[in-house]
Amino acid sequence: MIKFTADQEKKAMRRDCRAWTKLMAEAWYTSDHPHATDYSAAAVVSDLREVYFLCQAHKVSDVGSISILGFDVLRANLLMCSRKDIIGMMKYFLMHANAANVDYAQNWIEIYLEEVA
């Protein structure tokens, strides 16, 4: 079995993050979400990178789950949720993702975002 060095793993993670962020940004800007284009490209990339690396740090590597959280964070930022609330939302999601309860977490986050809107 091939062993990767820590530097090789970091490089691969950054490459994967760039590819995922590009796909997510394209999906965001072509979505039917109202005001999606009001979100600056630099902020979208920055926020998505944060989500990606936070998920990796919490051992959540399922791209579907990471993508759900990415869209939730973008929506929360557009709704002007506080940084504290967004961090809490991410931690809540990750806790449930690690327990294989992404749908449960997503349902509650949807309710929260609807209340904020």
XYZ file of N, CA and C in Angstrom:
351
model
N 0.830 -1.175 0.000
C 0.000 0.000 0.000
C 0.881 1.248 0.000
N 0.500 2.221 -0.773
C 1.271 3.457 -0.880
C 0.960 4.352 0.310
N 2.003 4.877 0.927
C 1.849 5.814 2.040
C 2.150 7.219 1.533
N 1.276 8.145 1.873
C 1.490 9.534 1.494
C 2.086 10.294 2.665
N 2.939 11.258 2.346
C 3.477 12.115 3.393
C 2.405 13.122 3.785
N 2.610 13.774 4.911
C 1.654 14.789 5.371
C 1.542 15.912 4.342
N 2.659 16.293 3.739
C 2.629 17.347 2.715
C 1.837 16.916 1.489
N 2.000 15.666 1.078
C 1.242 15.162 -0.066
C -0.251 15.135 0.236
N -0.608 14.757 1.456
C -2.022 14.730 1.837
C -2.613 16.133 1.861
N -1.866 17.106 2.382
C -2.337 18.498 2.403
C -2.515 19.027 0.987
N -1.562 18.702 0.123
C -1.645 19.156 -1.266
C -2.872 18.555 -1.955
N -3.122 17.282 -1.726
C -4.292 16.620 -2.317
C -5.580 17.223 -1.772
N -5.607 17.535 -0.477
C -6.802 18.128 0.114
C -7.063 19.516 -0.474
N -6.023 20.303 -0.657
C -6.191 21.634 -1.266
C -6.688 21.511 -2.702
N -6.161 20.542 -3.443
C -6.604 20.319 -4.821
C -8.077 19.919 -4.851
N -8.450 18.992 -3.986
C -9.847 18.564 -3.910
C -10.752 19.717 -3.500
N -10.278 20.541 -2.578
C -11.056 21.699 -2.136
C -11.283 22.661 -3.296
N -10.247 22.928 -4.080
C -10.395 23.833 -5.237
C -11.425 23.299 -6.219
N -11.358 22.012 -6.511
C -12.306 21.417 -7.463
C -13.727 21.479 -6.914
N -13.908 21.132 -5.646
C -15.239 21.165 -5.027
C -15.772 22.592 -4.976
N -14.917 23.534 -4.588
C -15.336 24.937 -4.493
C -15.769 25.464 -5.847
N -15.045 25.109 -6.897
C -15.410 25.557 -8.248
C -16.789 25.031 -8.633
N -17.020 23.748 -8.398
C -18.327 23.160 -8.722
C -19.446 23.779 -7.889
N -19.183 24.000 -6.617
C -20.199 24.587 -5.739
C -20.506 26.031 -6.129
N -19.480 26.792 -6.476
C -19.708 28.184 -6.883
C -20.549 28.230 -8.154
N -20.246 27.363 -9.104
C -21.049 27.302 -10.332
C -22.494 26.933 -10.008
N -22.670 25.953 -9.135
C -24.027 25.537 -8.755
C -24.761 26.663 -8.032
N -24.057 27.397 -7.189
C -24.671 28.496 -6.445
C -25.152 29.592 -7.396
N -24.286 30.003 -8.302
C -24.635 31.113 -9.197
C -25.659 30.725 -10.255
N -25.826 29.445 -10.520
C -26.851 29.022 -11.482
C -28.099 28.491 -10.782
N -28.117 28.569 -9.459
C -29.285 28.088 -8.707
C -30.425 29.088 -8.835
N -31.580 28.670 -8.384
C -32.729 29.572 -8.411
C -32.880 30.309 -7.082
N -31.827 30.289 -6.269
C -31.890 30.982 -4.989
C -31.947 32.491 -5.229
N -32.939 33.149 -4.632
C -33.035 34.594 -4.824
C -31.777 35.287 -4.283
N -31.294 36.217 -5.002
C -30.125 37.026 -4.623
C -28.805 36.251 -4.633
N -28.764 35.093 -5.251
C -27.514 34.322 -5.294
C -26.394 35.140 -5.924
N -26.731 35.922 -6.928
C -25.694 36.707 -7.612
C -25.265 37.931 -6.808
N -25.954 38.221 -5.702
C -25.543 39.339 -4.844
C -24.332 38.974 -3.986
N -24.025 37.713 -3.910
C -22.922 37.199 -3.097
C -21.643 37.337 -3.913
N -20.672 38.068 -3.411
C -19.437 38.266 -4.182
C -18.695 36.942 -4.367
N -18.038 36.817 -5.496
C -17.313 35.579 -5.808
C -16.234 35.288 -4.766
N -15.528 36.321 -4.326
C -14.471 36.120 -3.329
C -15.050 35.598 -2.017
N -16.202 36.123 -1.618
C -16.837 35.676 -0.374
C -17.351 34.247 -0.509
N -17.919 33.912 -1.666
C -18.398 32.542 -1.896
C -17.237 31.563 -1.765
N -16.136 31.864 -2.418
C -14.970 30.976 -2.373
C -14.442 30.863 -0.945
N -14.323 31.977 -0.259
C -13.820 31.974 1.114
C -14.720 31.165 2.043
N -16.024 31.389 1.949
C -16.966 30.679 2.817
C -16.997 29.185 2.512
N -16.939 28.832 1.238
C -16.948 27.416 0.874
C -15.661 26.714 1.306
N -14.533 27.398 1.182
C -13.258 26.814 1.640
C -13.311 26.534 3.139
N -13.878 27.479 3.875
C -13.997 27.292 5.323
C -14.833 26.053 5.637
N -15.948 25.903 4.951
C -16.813 24.739 5.158
C -16.056 23.457 4.829
N -15.375 23.445 3.694
C -14.667 22.237 3.259
C -13.625 21.798 4.291
N -12.789 22.733 4.715
C -11.717 22.364 5.638
C -12.253 22.040 7.037
N -13.335 22.690 7.450
C -13.953 22.350 8.730
C -14.509 20.927 8.684
N -15.155 20.589 7.583
C -15.676 19.223 7.431
C -14.546 18.199 7.460
N -13.473 18.478 6.762
C -12.337 17.556 6.760
C -11.758 17.409 8.160
N -11.674 18.518 8.897
C -11.138 18.476 10.260
C -12.022 17.649 11.189
N -13.319 17.596 10.888
C -14.258 16.822 11.705
C -14.543 15.443 11.099
N -13.691 15.028 10.168
C -13.778 13.695 9.555
C -15.078 13.463 8.789
N -15.653 14.536 8.255
C -16.823 14.422 7.378
C -16.291 14.588 5.960
N -16.253 13.501 5.207
C -15.663 13.555 3.873
C -16.666 13.268 2.762
N -17.908 12.984 3.116
C -18.937 12.737 2.111
C -19.250 14.045 1.381
N -18.999 14.069 0.086
C -19.164 15.292 -0.700
C -20.603 15.799 -0.661
N -21.559 14.893 -0.642
C -22.957 15.308 -0.563
C -23.243 16.075 0.712
N -22.743 15.573 1.824
C -22.942 16.249 3.109
C -22.226 17.593 3.145
N -21.005 17.622 2.660
C -20.246 18.871 2.633
C -20.970 19.898 1.767
N -21.520 19.457 0.654
C -22.231 20.364 -0.254
C -23.497 20.920 0.385
N -24.231 20.083 1.101
C -25.434 20.551 1.797
C -25.062 21.647 2.785
N -24.034 21.398 3.576
C -23.607 22.397 4.552
C -23.105 23.656 3.854
N -22.400 23.488 2.739
C -21.918 24.653 1.993
C -23.054 25.561 1.562
N -24.103 24.985 0.991
C -25.257 25.790 0.580
C -25.950 26.415 1.787
N -26.039 25.683 2.891
C -26.660 26.240 4.097
C -25.897 27.463 4.594
N -24.577 27.385 4.593
C -23.760 28.507 5.054
C -23.925 29.707 4.122
N -23.942 29.465 2.819
C -24.138 30.574 1.881
C -25.500 31.227 2.101
N -26.526 30.420 2.274
C -27.872 30.960 2.520
C -27.912 31.743 3.828
N -27.292 31.205 4.869
C -27.279 31.887 6.168
C -26.562 33.228 6.077
N -25.474 33.270 5.331
C -24.762 34.538 5.160
C -25.606 35.550 4.401
N -26.317 35.108 3.380
C -27.199 36.018 2.644
C -28.322 36.542 3.529
N -28.746 35.738 4.488
C -29.806 36.151 5.411
C -29.261 36.987 6.568
N -27.964 37.285 6.511
C -27.291 38.112 7.514
C -27.301 37.484 8.913
N -27.222 36.172 8.965
C -27.109 35.494 10.256
C -25.766 35.881 10.880
N -25.722 35.894 12.187
C -24.481 36.260 12.864
C -23.431 35.164 12.669
N -22.192 35.556 12.804
C -21.081 34.603 12.697
C -21.241 33.501 13.750
N -21.641 33.898 14.947
C -21.849 32.944 16.040
C -22.922 31.921 15.669
N -24.017 32.380 15.069
C -25.091 31.467 14.671
C -24.640 30.517 13.566
N -23.867 31.033 12.622
C -23.390 30.194 11.515
C -22.421 29.130 12.030
N -21.539 29.512 12.923
C -20.613 28.533 13.506
C -21.391 27.477 14.283
N -22.396 27.905 15.040
C -23.238 26.958 15.768
C -23.963 26.012 14.832
N -24.450 26.556 13.723
C -25.143 25.745 12.725
C -24.191 24.703 12.129
N -22.964 25.124 11.820
C -21.991 24.189 11.252
C -21.643 23.088 12.253
N -21.424 23.458 13.510
C -21.095 22.458 14.533
C -22.244 21.468 14.718
N -23.469 21.981 14.718
C -24.655 21.132 14.859
C -24.722 20.136 13.704
N -24.525 20.637 12.488
C -24.559 19.788 11.303
C -23.476 18.713 11.384
N -22.261 19.118 11.725
C -21.144 18.176 11.769
C -21.341 17.108 12.841
N -21.905 17.505 13.972
C -22.181 16.533 15.028
C -23.129 15.450 14.502
N -24.169 15.873 13.790
C -25.133 14.908 13.265
C -24.580 14.157 12.046
N -23.742 14.800 11.264
C -23.129 14.115 10.122
C -22.239 12.978 10.606
N -21.527 13.204 11.680
C -20.676 12.147 12.244
C -21.490 10.993 12.803
N -22.740 11.255 13.138
C -23.627 10.204 13.645
C -24.546 9.669 12.549
N -24.243 10.007 11.296
C -25.023 9.563 10.128
C -26.468 10.059 10.173
N -26.663 11.275 10.677
C -27.994 11.879 10.752
C -28.051 13.207 9.997
N -27.483 13.251 8.816
C -27.453 14.486 8.035
C -28.863 14.995 7.757
N -29.775 14.111 7.412
C -31.145 14.546 7.105
C -31.801 15.223 8.299
N -31.590 14.681 9.477
C -32.150 15.268 10.693
C -31.607 16.684 10.894
N -30.296 16.821 10.809
C -29.678 18.138 10.980
C -30.170 19.107 9.919
N -30.246 18.639 8.687
C -30.672 19.502 7.587
C -32.102 19.993 7.792
N -32.979 19.129 8.279
C -34.362 19.544 8.532
C -34.424 20.677 9.545
N -33.658 20.579 10.628
C -33.670 21.626 11.641
C -33.007 22.903 11.141
N -31.976 22.776 10.350
C -31.333 23.966 9.782
C -32.291 24.664 8.828
N -33.028 23.895 8.037
C -34.042 24.484 7.140
C -35.064 25.288 7.934
N -35.536 24.718 9.035
C -36.511 25.416 9.879
C -35.906 26.710 10.415
N -34.672 26.632 10.880
C -33.989 27.825 11.397
C -33.875 28.900 10.320
N -33.425 28.521 9.134
C -33.243 29.500 8.062
C -34.574 30.090 7.604
N -35.637 29.300 7.627
C -36.961 29.828 7.281
C -37.426 30.846 8.316
N -37.121 30.605 9.580
C -37.492 31.545 10.642
C -36.735 32.862 10.498
N -35.474 32.771 10.116
C -34.644 33.967 9.960
C -35.118 34.798 8.772
N -35.533 34.110 7.720
C -35.970 34.809 6.503
C -37.243 35.525 6.779
